[in-house]
Amino acid sequence: SGGLRETCSARGYTAWDPTSYCFVKEGSLYIPTVFVSYTGEALDKKTPLLRSMDALSQQAVRILRLFGNTTATKVTSTVGPEQEYFLIDKKMYDKREDLIMTGRTLFGAMPPKGQELDDQYFANLKPRVAAYMADLDEALWKVGVFATTKHNEVAPAQHEMAPVFSTTNISTDQNELAMEVMEKVALKHGLVCLLHEKPFDGVNGSGKHNNWSMATNDGQNLLDPGSTPMENMQFLTFLCAIIKGIDEYADLLRISASSAGNDHRLGANEAPPAIISIFMGEELQGVLDALEAGTSYKSESKVFEIGVDALPDFPKDSTDRNRTSPFAFTGNRFEFRMVGSSDNIGCPNSLLNAIVAGELSDIADKMEGVPADKFDDELKSLLVSIIKDHKRIIFNGNGYSDEWVAEAEKRGLPNFRSTVDCVPHYADPKNIALLEKFGVLSEKEIKARMEVLLENYAKTINIEALTMIDMAKKKYIPTCIAYTKELCDAVAVKKSLEICPCVEKELAEKVSSLTKDAYTTTNKLEEAVAAAAAKDSCVLDMAKSYREEVIPVMNALRAAVDGLEVILPSCKWPVPAYSDIIFNV
Ligand code: ADP
Ligand code: MG
């Protein structure tokens, strides 16, 4: 609870949230509720989300009034979260203590084949996976989750489910429920659904693409640019508010996607980089450039010609997609791609709503008193100044490249590489000021969340390190000692028969030396964990110690054991190998 709810004063209150659906699961009626402490602080993720939706609605309606819209009374933030996951055989899972304890593999040498052929992505669904997906759809529909899209993902054994979007509140509840149902339906098929951000090293990890927009209660998607975006000043106002907000509060967005699991993805050349930037696309970039330069921009409707008589020409999107951008415009919404696959999307959406509410409120404050005859010119000059001051956040190139990291640094964009680097910024004065202004989170609620995030980080790494120590001591090292003995026995027998024992001797030496590495590193890891755990008087120091002192030793232990795995016969290796797990469904 981050100090919000001590065990000695644990009273808490729930209240029915009538804006999300009740559902029947396993014979019981479930009612979505908020959860607050005796002293009135939010203990949940729903309360801040609902507060942020109210704030966004109020500020967005002010903007709509500026453009003469008198009918819309409410603006709702919408989200469609694409959920990535891995499916593996339960029999393999049961043999891996690391998967059971931590949700990810802590050891495992690379198999001969990974995802380099992209053949999983483009392949048919395997029959067991297709049967799972069909069952999953039914199970999700029964509890009211709008599951619709299902497909293979890039890594072997990786897949995706996406629902039809809804309000950020309903979608968040549905996503929590979906994750539970995904895990349960897998078990019925003898499978395990892994929602961890990085179950396997060397292949892609999993995220949750948070497709976000705003809709009015009179039926407009506020991020729909229409056919002539240059003339659509209302759209450009909302767009500029988002550009400014993402630039000013990049740290908050990064924080909303931070966890020990997601640290393996962000910036690891597969998921979006840890640096926040916005992808605009060709057309909107052209519009923003023209607006800034005071020139005109003509939208062209492009047609795709296939060059086959029997097939029709069809309209082409005004812009391509960019899958390396953490915050990409995708035609009528933004796709925030950083969120981790196991995360609750309540936090990213609360913060996103609050950020945009803040910027809309500033624009409304400036524009509400402006007389009608001056409105267009003043608005244009306001938007131009926003573009000038904040265009550094826009990046339309390859977000995975090293050049971008250097360029982003030149632009002064923050690059928070890990959870411990970014989470302390939650309580920066500008962030407290924004979240308090709209009543989304109080300073006390922010500090509690900060502590929870850091404590959770430290505990996660602690469990992972202890699991590694356990596996090394009880499985890998004894196996390697036994195999070394077998090799040495063979050397002795061969020598007595005057047969050259060179192969056995060389192998025995190799195994023996790597086993020594594994053994000494295990001891080092025990010491590092004890030292980190002892820093519990300050949660930030403790989390930093896990990050800086424990993780490097975990990596070294893994290297030694993975080195042994590729030498030992597979029949002797005490756990299933990567190739047994990810190619086995
Ligand atoms: P892709 O994999 O090409 O990014 P998907 O179809 O898997 O696309 O997922 C897109 C998600 O975006 C879906 O969940 C969809 O409902 C959601 N979406 C579409 N329009 C909106 C919108 N206006 N607001 C929020 N989410 C949206
Ligand atoms: Mg998708």
JSON list of N, CA, C and O in Angstrom, two decimals, residues 475-523:
[
{"chain": "A", "resi": 475, "resn": "LYS", "atom": "N", "xyz": [20.34, -28.19, -9.07]},
{"chain": "A", "resi": 475, "resn": "LYS", "atom": "CA", "xyz": [20.18, -28.85, -10.35]},
{"chain": "A", "resi": 475, "resn": "LYS", "atom": "C", "xyz": [21.45, -28.82, -11.19]},
{"chain": "A", "resi": 475, "resn": "LYS", "atom": "O", "xyz": [22.03, -29.85, -11.49]},
{"chain": "A", "resi": 476, "resn": "TYR", "atom": "N", "xyz": [21.85, -27.60, -11.58]},
{"chain": "A", "resi": 476, "resn": "TYR", "atom": "CA", "xyz": [22.93, -27.52, -12.59]},
{"chain": "A", "resi": 476, "resn": "TYR", "atom": "C", "xyz": [24.27, -28.01, -12.06]},
{"chain": "A", "resi": 476, "resn": "TYR", "atom": "O", "xyz": [24.94, -28.82, -12.70]},
{"chain": "A", "resi": 477, "resn": "ILE", "atom": "N", "xyz": [24.70, -27.51, -10.88]},
{"chain": "A", "resi": 477, "resn": "ILE", "atom": "CA", "xyz": [26.04, -27.86, -10.40]},
{"chain": "A", "resi": 477, "resn": "ILE", "atom": "C", "xyz": [26.15, -29.37, -10.10]},
{"chain": "A", "resi": 477, "resn": "ILE", "atom": "O", "xyz": [27.08, -30.02, -10.59]},
{"chain": "A", "resi": 478, "resn": "PRO", "atom": "N", "xyz": [25.16, -29.97, -9.38]},
{"chain": "A", "resi": 478, "resn": "PRO", "atom": "CA", "xyz": [25.27, -31.43, -9.16]},
{"chain": "A", "resi": 478, "resn": "PRO", "atom": "C", "xyz": [25.29, -32.22, -10.48]},
{"chain": "A", "resi": 478, "resn": "PRO", "atom": "O", "xyz": [26.04, -33.18, -10.62]},
{"chain": "A", "resi": 479, "resn": "THR", "atom": "N", "xyz": [24.49, -31.80, -11.45]},
{"chain": "A", "resi": 479, "resn": "THR", "atom": "CA", "xyz": [24.47, -32.50, -12.74]},
{"chain": "A", "resi": 479, "resn": "THR", "atom": "C", "xyz": [25.85, -32.44, -13.39]},
{"chain": "A", "resi": 479, "resn": "THR", "atom": "O", "xyz": [26.35, -33.44, -13.93]},
{"chain": "A", "resi": 480, "resn": "CYS", "atom": "N", "xyz": [26.46, -31.28, -13.33]},
{"chain": "A", "resi": 480, "resn": "CYS", "atom": "CA", "xyz": [27.76, -31.10, -13.99]},
{"chain": "A", "resi": 480, "resn": "CYS", "atom": "C", "xyz": [28.85, -31.88, -13.25]},
{"chain": "A", "resi": 480, "resn": "CYS", "atom": "O", "xyz": [29.76, -32.43, -13.89]},
{"chain": "A", "resi": 481, "resn": "ILE", "atom": "N", "xyz": [28.77, -31.92, -11.92]},
{"chain": "A", "resi": 481, "resn": "ILE", "atom": "CA", "xyz": [29.76, -32.69, -11.15]},
{"chain": "A", "resi": 481, "resn": "ILE", "atom": "C", "xyz": [29.64, -34.18, -11.54]},
{"chain": "A", "resi": 481, "resn": "ILE", "atom": "O", "xyz": [30.64, -34.85, -11.79]},
{"chain": "A", "resi": 482, "resn": "ALA", "atom": "N", "xyz": [28.41, -34.67, -11.61]},
{"chain": "A", "resi": 482, "resn": "ALA", "atom": "CA", "xyz": [28.20, -36.09, -11.96]},
{"chain": "A", "resi": 482, "resn": "ALA", "atom": "C", "xyz": [28.73, -36.38, -13.36]},
{"chain": "A", "resi": 482, "resn": "ALA", "atom": "O", "xyz": [29.35, -37.41, -13.62]},
{"chain": "A", "resi": 483, "resn": "TYR", "atom": "N", "xyz": [28.49, -35.44, -14.27]},
{"chain": "A", "resi": 483, "resn": "TYR", "atom": "CA", "xyz": [28.95, -35.68, -15.65]},
{"chain": "A", "resi": 483, "resn": "TYR", "atom": "C", "xyz": [30.48, -35.62, -15.73]},
{"chain": "A", "resi": 483, "resn": "TYR", "atom": "O", "xyz": [31.10, -36.43, -16.44]},
{"chain": "A", "resi": 484, "resn": "THR", "atom": "N", "xyz": [31.07, -34.71, -14.96]},
{"chain": "A", "resi": 484, "resn": "THR", "atom": "CA", "xyz": [32.55, -34.65, -14.94]},
{"chain": "A", "resi": 484, "resn": "THR", "atom": "C", "xyz": [33.12, -35.98, -14.45]},
{"chain": "A", "resi": 484, "resn": "THR", "atom": "O", "xyz": [34.09, -36.50, -15.01]},
{"chain": "A", "resi": 485, "resn": "LYS", "atom": "N", "xyz": [32.48, -36.51, -13.42]},
{"chain": "A", "resi": 485, "resn": "LYS", "atom": "CA", "xyz": [32.96, -37.80, -12.88]},
{"chain": "A", "resi": 485, "resn": "LYS", "atom": "C", "xyz": [32.85, -38.89, -13.95]},
{"chain": "A", "resi": 485, "resn": "LYS", "atom": "O", "xyz": [33.78, -39.69, -14.15]},
{"chain": "A", "resi": 486, "resn": "GLU", "atom": "N", "xyz": [31.76, -38.89, -14.65]},
{"chain": "A", "resi": 486, "resn": "GLU", "atom": "CA", "xyz": [31.56, -39.89, -15.70]},
{"chain": "A", "resi": 486, "resn": "GLU", "atom": "C", "xyz": [32.68, -39.79, -16.75]},
{"chain": "A", "resi": 486, "resn": "GLU", "atom": "O", "xyz": [33.24, -40.79, -17.19]},
{"chain": "A", "resi": 487, "resn": "LEU", "atom": "N", "xyz": [32.99, -38.55, -17.11]},
{"chain": "A", "resi": 487, "resn": "LEU", "atom": "CA", "xyz": [34.05, -38.33, -18.10]},
{"chain": "A", "resi": 487, "resn": "LEU", "atom": "C", "xyz": [35.41, -38.79, -17.54]},
{"chain": "A", "resi": 487, "resn": "LEU", "atom": "O", "xyz": [36.19, -39.45, -18.24]},
{"chain": "A", "resi": 488, "resn": "CYS", "atom": "N", "xyz": [35.67, -38.46, -16.27]},
{"chain": "A", "resi": 488, "resn": "CYS", "atom": "CA", "xyz": [36.95, -38.84, -15.66]},
{"chain": "A", "resi": 488, "resn": "CYS", "atom": "C", "xyz": [37.07, -40.36, -15.56]},
{"chain": "A", "resi": 488, "resn": "CYS", "atom": "O", "xyz": [38.14, -40.93, -15.80]},
{"chain": "A", "resi": 489, "resn": "ASP", "atom": "N", "xyz": [35.95, -41.02, -15.21]},
{"chain": "A", "resi": 489, "resn": "ASP", "atom": "CA", "xyz": [35.96, -42.49, -15.17]},
{"chain": "A", "resi": 489, "resn": "ASP", "atom": "C", "xyz": [36.32, -43.04, -16.54]},
{"chain": "A", "resi": 489, "resn": "ASP", "atom": "O", "xyz": [37.11, -43.99, -16.67]},
{"chain": "A", "resi": 490, "resn": "ALA", "atom": "N", "xyz": [35.74, -42.43, -17.58]},
{"chain": "A", "resi": 490, "resn": "ALA", "atom": "CA", "xyz": [36.01, -42.89, -18.95]},
{"chain": "A", "resi": 490, "resn": "ALA", "atom": "C", "xyz": [37.48, -42.69, -19.31]},
{"chain": "A", "resi": 490, "resn": "ALA", "atom": "O", "xyz": [38.10, -43.54, -19.97]},
{"chain": "A", "resi": 491, "resn": "VAL", "atom": "N", "xyz": [38.03, -41.55, -18.83]},
{"chain": "A", "resi": 491, "resn": "VAL", "atom": "CA", "xyz": [39.46, -41.28, -19.10]},
{"chain": "A", "resi": 491, "resn": "VAL", "atom": "C", "xyz": [40.30, -42.40, -18.48]},
{"chain": "A", "resi": 491, "resn": "VAL", "atom": "O", "xyz": [41.17, -43.00, -19.13]},
{"chain": "A", "resi": 492, "resn": "ALA", "atom": "N", "xyz": [40.00, -42.76, -17.20]},
{"chain": "A", "resi": 492, "resn": "ALA", "atom": "CA", "xyz": [40.77, -43.79, -16.49]},
{"chain": "A", "resi": 492, "resn": "ALA", "atom": "C", "xyz": [40.66, -45.14, -17.20]},
{"chain": "A", "resi": 492, "resn": "ALA", "atom": "O", "xyz": [41.66, -45.82, -17.44]},
{"chain": "A", "resi": 493, "resn": "VAL", "atom": "N", "xyz": [39.44, -45.52, -17.57]},
{"chain": "A", "resi": 493, "resn": "VAL", "atom": "CA", "xyz": [39.23, -46.82, -18.23]},
{"chain": "A", "resi": 493, "resn": "VAL", "atom": "C", "xyz": [39.98, -46.85, -19.56]},
{"chain": "A", "resi": 493, "resn": "VAL", "atom": "O", "xyz": [40.68, -47.82, -19.88]},
{"chain": "A", "resi": 494, "resn": "LYS", "atom": "N", "xyz": [39.85, -45.78, -20.32]},
{"chain": "A", "resi": 494, "resn": "LYS", "atom": "CA", "xyz": [40.49, -45.75, -21.65]},
{"chain": "A", "resi": 494, "resn": "LYS", "atom": "C", "xyz": [42.00, -45.83, -21.51]},
{"chain": "A", "resi": 494, "resn": "LYS", "atom": "O", "xyz": [42.68, -46.52, -22.28]},
{"chain": "A", "resi": 495, "resn": "LYS", "atom": "N", "xyz": [42.51, -45.08, -20.51]},
{"chain": "A", "resi": 495, "resn": "LYS", "atom": "CA", "xyz": [43.97, -45.11, -20.27]},
{"chain": "A", "resi": 495, "resn": "LYS", "atom": "C", "xyz": [44.42, -46.53, -19.99]},
{"chain": "A", "resi": 495, "resn": "LYS", "atom": "O", "xyz": [45.42, -47.00, -20.54]},
{"chain": "A", "resi": 496, "resn": "SER", "atom": "N", "xyz": [43.65, -47.24, -19.11]},
{"chain": "A", "resi": 496, "resn": "SER", "atom": "CA", "xyz": [44.05, -48.60, -18.73]},
{"chain": "A", "resi": 496, "resn": "SER", "atom": "C", "xyz": [44.03, -49.53, -19.94]},
{"chain": "A", "resi": 496, "resn": "SER", "atom": "O", "xyz": [44.73, -50.54, -19.98]},
{"chain": "A", "resi": 497, "resn": "LEU", "atom": "N", "xyz": [43.19, -49.23, -20.92]},
{"chain": "A", "resi": 497, "resn": "LEU", "atom": "CA", "xyz": [43.11, -50.06, -22.12]},
{"chain": "A", "resi": 497, "resn": "LEU", "atom": "C", "xyz": [44.00, -49.52, -23.24]},
{"chain": "A", "resi": 497, "resn": "LEU", "atom": "O", "xyz": [43.95, -49.99, -24.38]},
{"chain": "A", "resi": 498, "resn": "GLU", "atom": "N", "xyz": [44.75, -48.47, -22.87]},
{"chain": "A", "resi": 498, "resn": "GLU", "atom": "CA", "xyz": [45.66, -47.82, -23.82]},
{"chain": "A", "resi": 498, "resn": "GLU", "atom": "C", "xyz": [44.95, -47.26, -25.06]},
{"chain": "A", "resi": 498, "resn": "GLU", "atom": "O", "xyz": [45.43, -47.33, -26.18]},
{"chain": "A", "resi": 499, "resn": "ILE", "atom": "N", "xyz": [43.72, -46.74, -24.79]},
{"chain": "A", "resi": 499, "resn": "ILE", "atom": "CA", "xyz": [43.00, -46.01, -25.86]},
{"chain": "A", "resi": 499, "resn": "ILE", "atom": "C", "xyz": [43.13, -44.52, -25.52]},
{"chain": "A", "resi": 499, "resn": "ILE", "atom": "O", "xyz": [43.00, -44.15, -24.34]},
{"chain": "A", "resi": 500, "resn": "CYS", "atom": "N", "xyz": [43.32, -43.70, -26.53]},
{"chain": "A", "resi": 500, "resn": "CYS", "atom": "CA", "xyz": [43.51, -42.27, -26.24]},
{"chain": "A", "resi": 500, "resn": "CYS", "atom": "C", "xyz": [42.25, -41.65, -25.63]},
{"chain": "A", "resi": 500, "resn": "CYS", "atom": "O", "xyz": [41.18, -41.67, -26.25]},
{"chain": "A", "resi": 501, "resn": "PRO", "atom": "N", "xyz": [42.34, -41.05, -24.41]},
{"chain": "A", "resi": 501, "resn": "PRO", "atom": "CA", "xyz": [41.15, -40.46, -23.76]},
{"chain": "A", "resi": 501, "resn": "PRO", "atom": "C", "xyz": [41.06, -38.95, -24.01]},
{"chain": "A", "resi": 501, "resn": "PRO", "atom": "O", "xyz": [40.47, -38.23, -23.20]},
{"chain": "A", "resi": 502, "resn": "CYS", "atom": "N", "xyz": [41.63, -38.49, -25.13]},
{"chain": "A", "resi": 502, "resn": "CYS", "atom": "CA", "xyz": [41.76, -37.03, -25.28]},
{"chain": "A", "resi": 502, "resn": "CYS", "atom": "C", "xyz": [40.42, -36.29, -25.29]},
{"chain": "A", "resi": 502, "resn": "CYS", "atom": "O", "xyz": [40.28, -35.22, -24.71]},
{"chain": "A", "resi": 503, "resn": "VAL", "atom": "N", "xyz": [39.40, -36.85, -25.97]},
{"chain": "A", "resi": 503, "resn": "VAL", "atom": "CA", "xyz": [38.11, -36.14, -26.05]},
{"chain": "A", "resi": 503, "resn": "VAL", "atom": "C", "xyz": [37.50, -36.02, -24.66]},
{"chain": "A", "resi": 503, "resn": "VAL", "atom": "O", "xyz": [37.07, -34.93, -24.23]},
{"chain": "A", "resi": 504, "resn": "GLU", "atom": "N", "xyz": [37.45, -37.14, -23.95]},
{"chain": "A", "resi": 504, "resn": "GLU", "atom": "CA", "xyz": [36.86, -37.13, -22.60]},
{"chain": "A", "resi": 504, "resn": "GLU", "atom": "C", "xyz": [37.61, -36.17, -21.69]},
{"chain": "A", "resi": 504, "resn": "GLU", "atom": "O", "xyz": [37.00, -35.46, -20.87]},
{"chain": "A", "resi": 505, "resn": "LYS", "atom": "N", "xyz": [38.96, -36.17, -21.83]},
{"chain": "A", "resi": 505, "resn": "LYS", "atom": "CA", "xyz": [39.78, -35.32, -20.95]},
{"chain": "A", "resi": 505, "resn": "LYS", "atom": "C", "xyz": [39.49, -33.83, -21.24]},
{"chain": "A", "resi": 505, "resn": "LYS", "atom": "O", "xyz": [39.25, -33.05, -20.32]},
{"chain": "A", "resi": 506, "resn": "GLU", "atom": "N", "xyz": [39.44, -33.49, -22.53]},
{"chain": "A", "resi": 506, "resn": "GLU", "atom": "CA", "xyz": [39.19, -32.09, -22.88]},
{"chain": "A", "resi": 506, "resn": "GLU", "atom": "C", "xyz": [37.80, -31.65, -22.40]},
{"chain": "A", "resi": 506, "resn": "GLU", "atom": "O", "xyz": [37.64, -30.56, -21.83]},
{"chain": "A", "resi": 507, "resn": "LEU", "atom": "N", "xyz": [36.83, -32.52, -22.61]},
{"chain": "A", "resi": 507, "resn": "LEU", "atom": "CA", "xyz": [35.46, -32.18, -22.15]},
{"chain": "A", "resi": 507, "resn": "LEU", "atom": "C", "xyz": [35.42, -32.04, -20.64]},
{"chain": "A", "resi": 507, "resn": "LEU", "atom": "O", "xyz": [34.80, -31.11, -20.09]},
{"chain": "A", "resi": 508, "resn": "ALA", "atom": "N", "xyz": [36.08, -32.99, -19.95]},
{"chain": "A", "resi": 508, "resn": "ALA", "atom": "CA", "xyz": [36.08, -32.95, -18.47]},
{"chain": "A", "resi": 508, "resn": "ALA", "atom": "C", "xyz": [36.69, -31.63, -17.99]},
{"chain": "A", "resi": 508, "resn": "ALA", "atom": "O", "xyz": [36.19, -31.01, -17.04]},
{"chain": "A", "resi": 509, "resn": "GLU", "atom": "N", "xyz": [37.74, -31.21, -18.63]},
{"chain": "A", "resi": 509, "resn": "GLU", "atom": "CA", "xyz": [38.38, -29.94, -18.24]},
{"chain": "A", "resi": 509, "resn": "GLU", "atom": "C", "xyz": [37.44, -28.75, -18.45]},
{"chain": "A", "resi": 509, "resn": "GLU", "atom": "O", "xyz": [37.30, -27.89, -17.59]},
{"chain": "A", "resi": 510, "resn": "LYS", "atom": "N", "xyz": [36.82, -28.74, -19.63]},
{"chain": "A", "resi": 510, "resn": "LYS", "atom": "CA", "xyz": [35.88, -27.64, -19.94]},
{"chain": "A", "resi": 510, "resn": "LYS", "atom": "C", "xyz": [34.74, -27.58, -18.94]},
{"chain": "A", "resi": 510, "resn": "LYS", "atom": "O", "xyz": [34.41, -26.53, -18.38]},
{"chain": "A", "resi": 511, "resn": "VAL", "atom": "N", "xyz": [34.11, -28.75, -18.74]},
{"chain": "A", "resi": 511, "resn": "VAL", "atom": "CA", "xyz": [32.95, -28.79, -17.83]},
{"chain": "A", "resi": 511, "resn": "VAL", "atom": "C", "xyz": [33.38, -28.40, -16.42]},
{"chain": "A", "resi": 511, "resn": "VAL", "atom": "O", "xyz": [32.70, -27.64, -15.72]},
{"chain": "A", "resi": 512, "resn": "SER", "atom": "N", "xyz": [34.53, -28.91, -16.04]},
{"chain": "A", "resi": 512, "resn": "SER", "atom": "CA", "xyz": [35.02, -28.65, -14.70]},
{"chain": "A", "resi": 512, "resn": "SER", "atom": "C", "xyz": [35.27, -27.14, -14.50]},
{"chain": "A", "resi": 512, "resn": "SER", "atom": "O", "xyz": [34.88, -26.57, -13.47]},
{"chain": "A", "resi": 513, "resn": "SER", "atom": "N", "xyz": [35.86, -26.53, -15.50]},
{"chain": "A", "resi": 513, "resn": "SER", "atom": "CA", "xyz": [36.17, -25.11, -15.35]},
{"chain": "A", "resi": 513, "resn": "SER", "atom": "C", "xyz": [34.90, -24.25, -15.33]},
{"chain": "A", "resi": 513, "resn": "SER", "atom": "O", "xyz": [34.76, -23.34, -14.51]},
{"chain": "A", "resi": 514, "resn": "LEU", "atom": "N", "xyz": [33.95, -24.54, -16.23]},
{"chain": "A", "resi": 514, "resn": "LEU", "atom": "CA", "xyz": [32.69, -23.77, -16.22]},
{"chain": "A", "resi": 514, "resn": "LEU", "atom": "C", "xyz": [31.89, -24.03, -14.95]},
{"chain": "A", "resi": 514, "resn": "LEU", "atom": "O", "xyz": [31.20, -23.14, -14.43]},
{"chain": "A", "resi": 515, "resn": "THR", "atom": "N", "xyz": [31.97, -25.26, -14.44]},
{"chain": "A", "resi": 515, "resn": "THR", "atom": "CA", "xyz": [31.26, -25.57, -13.19]},
{"chain": "A", "resi": 515, "resn": "THR", "atom": "C", "xyz": [31.85, -24.75, -12.05]},
{"chain": "A", "resi": 515, "resn": "THR", "atom": "O", "xyz": [31.12, -24.25, -11.18]},
{"chain": "A", "resi": 516, "resn": "LYS", "atom": "N", "xyz": [33.17, -24.58, -12.10]},
{"chain": "A", "resi": 516, "resn": "LYS", "atom": "CA", "xyz": [33.81, -23.74, -11.06]},
{"chain": "A", "resi": 516, "resn": "LYS", "atom": "C", "xyz": [33.28, -22.30, -11.19]},
{"chain": "A", "resi": 516, "resn": "LYS", "atom": "O", "xyz": [32.93, -21.68, -10.17]},
{"chain": "A", "resi": 517, "resn": "ASP", "atom": "N", "xyz": [33.19, -21.79, -12.41]},
{"chain": "A", "resi": 517, "resn": "ASP", "atom": "CA", "xyz": [32.64, -20.44, -12.61]},
{"chain": "A", "resi": 517, "resn": "ASP", "atom": "C", "xyz": [31.23, -20.35, -12.04]},
{"chain": "A", "resi": 517, "resn": "ASP", "atom": "O", "xyz": [30.88, -19.39, -11.34]},
{"chain": "A", "resi": 518, "resn": "ALA", "atom": "N", "xyz": [30.42, -21.35, -12.37]},
{"chain": "A", "resi": 518, "resn": "ALA", "atom": "CA", "xyz": [29.03, -21.34, -11.91]},
{"chain": "A", "resi": 518, "resn": "ALA", "atom": "C", "xyz": [28.98, -21.37, -10.38]},
{"chain": "A", "resi": 518, "resn": "ALA", "atom": "O", "xyz": [28.20, -20.64, -9.76]},
{"chain": "A", "resi": 519, "resn": "TYR", "atom": "N", "xyz": [29.85, -22.18, -9.80]},
{"chain": "A", "resi": 519, "resn": "TYR", "atom": "CA", "xyz": [29.87, -22.32, -8.34]},
{"chain": "A", "resi": 519, "resn": "TYR", "atom": "C", "xyz": [30.29, -21.01, -7.66]},
{"chain": "A", "resi": 519, "resn": "TYR", "atom": "O", "xyz": [29.61, -20.52, -6.75]},
{"chain": "A", "resi": 520, "resn": "THR", "atom": "N", "xyz": [31.40, -20.43, -8.14]},
{"chain": "A", "resi": 520, "resn": "THR", "atom": "CA", "xyz": [31.87, -19.19, -7.48]},
{"chain": "A", "resi": 520, "resn": "THR", "atom": "C", "xyz": [30.88, -18.04, -7.71]},
{"chain": "A", "resi": 520, "resn": "THR", "atom": "O", "xyz": [30.64, -17.22, -6.84]},
{"chain": "A", "resi": 521, "resn": "THR", "atom": "N", "xyz": [30.27, -18.01, -8.91]},
{"chain": "A", "resi": 521, "resn": "THR", "atom": "CA", "xyz": [29.31, -16.93, -9.18]},
{"chain": "A", "resi": 521, "resn": "THR", "atom": "C", "xyz": [28.05, -17.10, -8.32]},
{"chain": "A", "resi": 521, "resn": "THR", "atom": "O", "xyz": [27.44, -16.12, -7.90]},
{"chain": "A", "resi": 522, "resn": "THR", "atom": "N", "xyz": [27.67, -18.35, -8.08]},
{"chain": "A", "resi": 522, "resn": "THR", "atom": "CA", "xyz": [26.51, -18.58, -7.20]},
{"chain": "A", "resi": 522, "resn": "THR", "atom": "C", "xyz": [26.80, -18.02, -5.81]},
{"chain": "A", "resi": 522, "resn": "THR", "atom": "O", "xyz": [25.95, -17.35, -5.20]},
{"chain": "A", "resi": 523, "resn": "ASN", "atom": "N", "xyz": [28.01, -18.27, -5.33]},
{"chain": "A", "resi": 523, "resn": "ASN", "atom": "CA", "xyz": [28.38, -17.73, -4.01]},
{"chain": "A", "resi": 523, "resn": "ASN", "atom": "C", "xyz": [28.35, -16.20, -4.02]},
{"chain": "A", "resi": 523, "resn": "ASN", "atom": "O", "xyz": [27.85, -15.57, -3.09]}
]
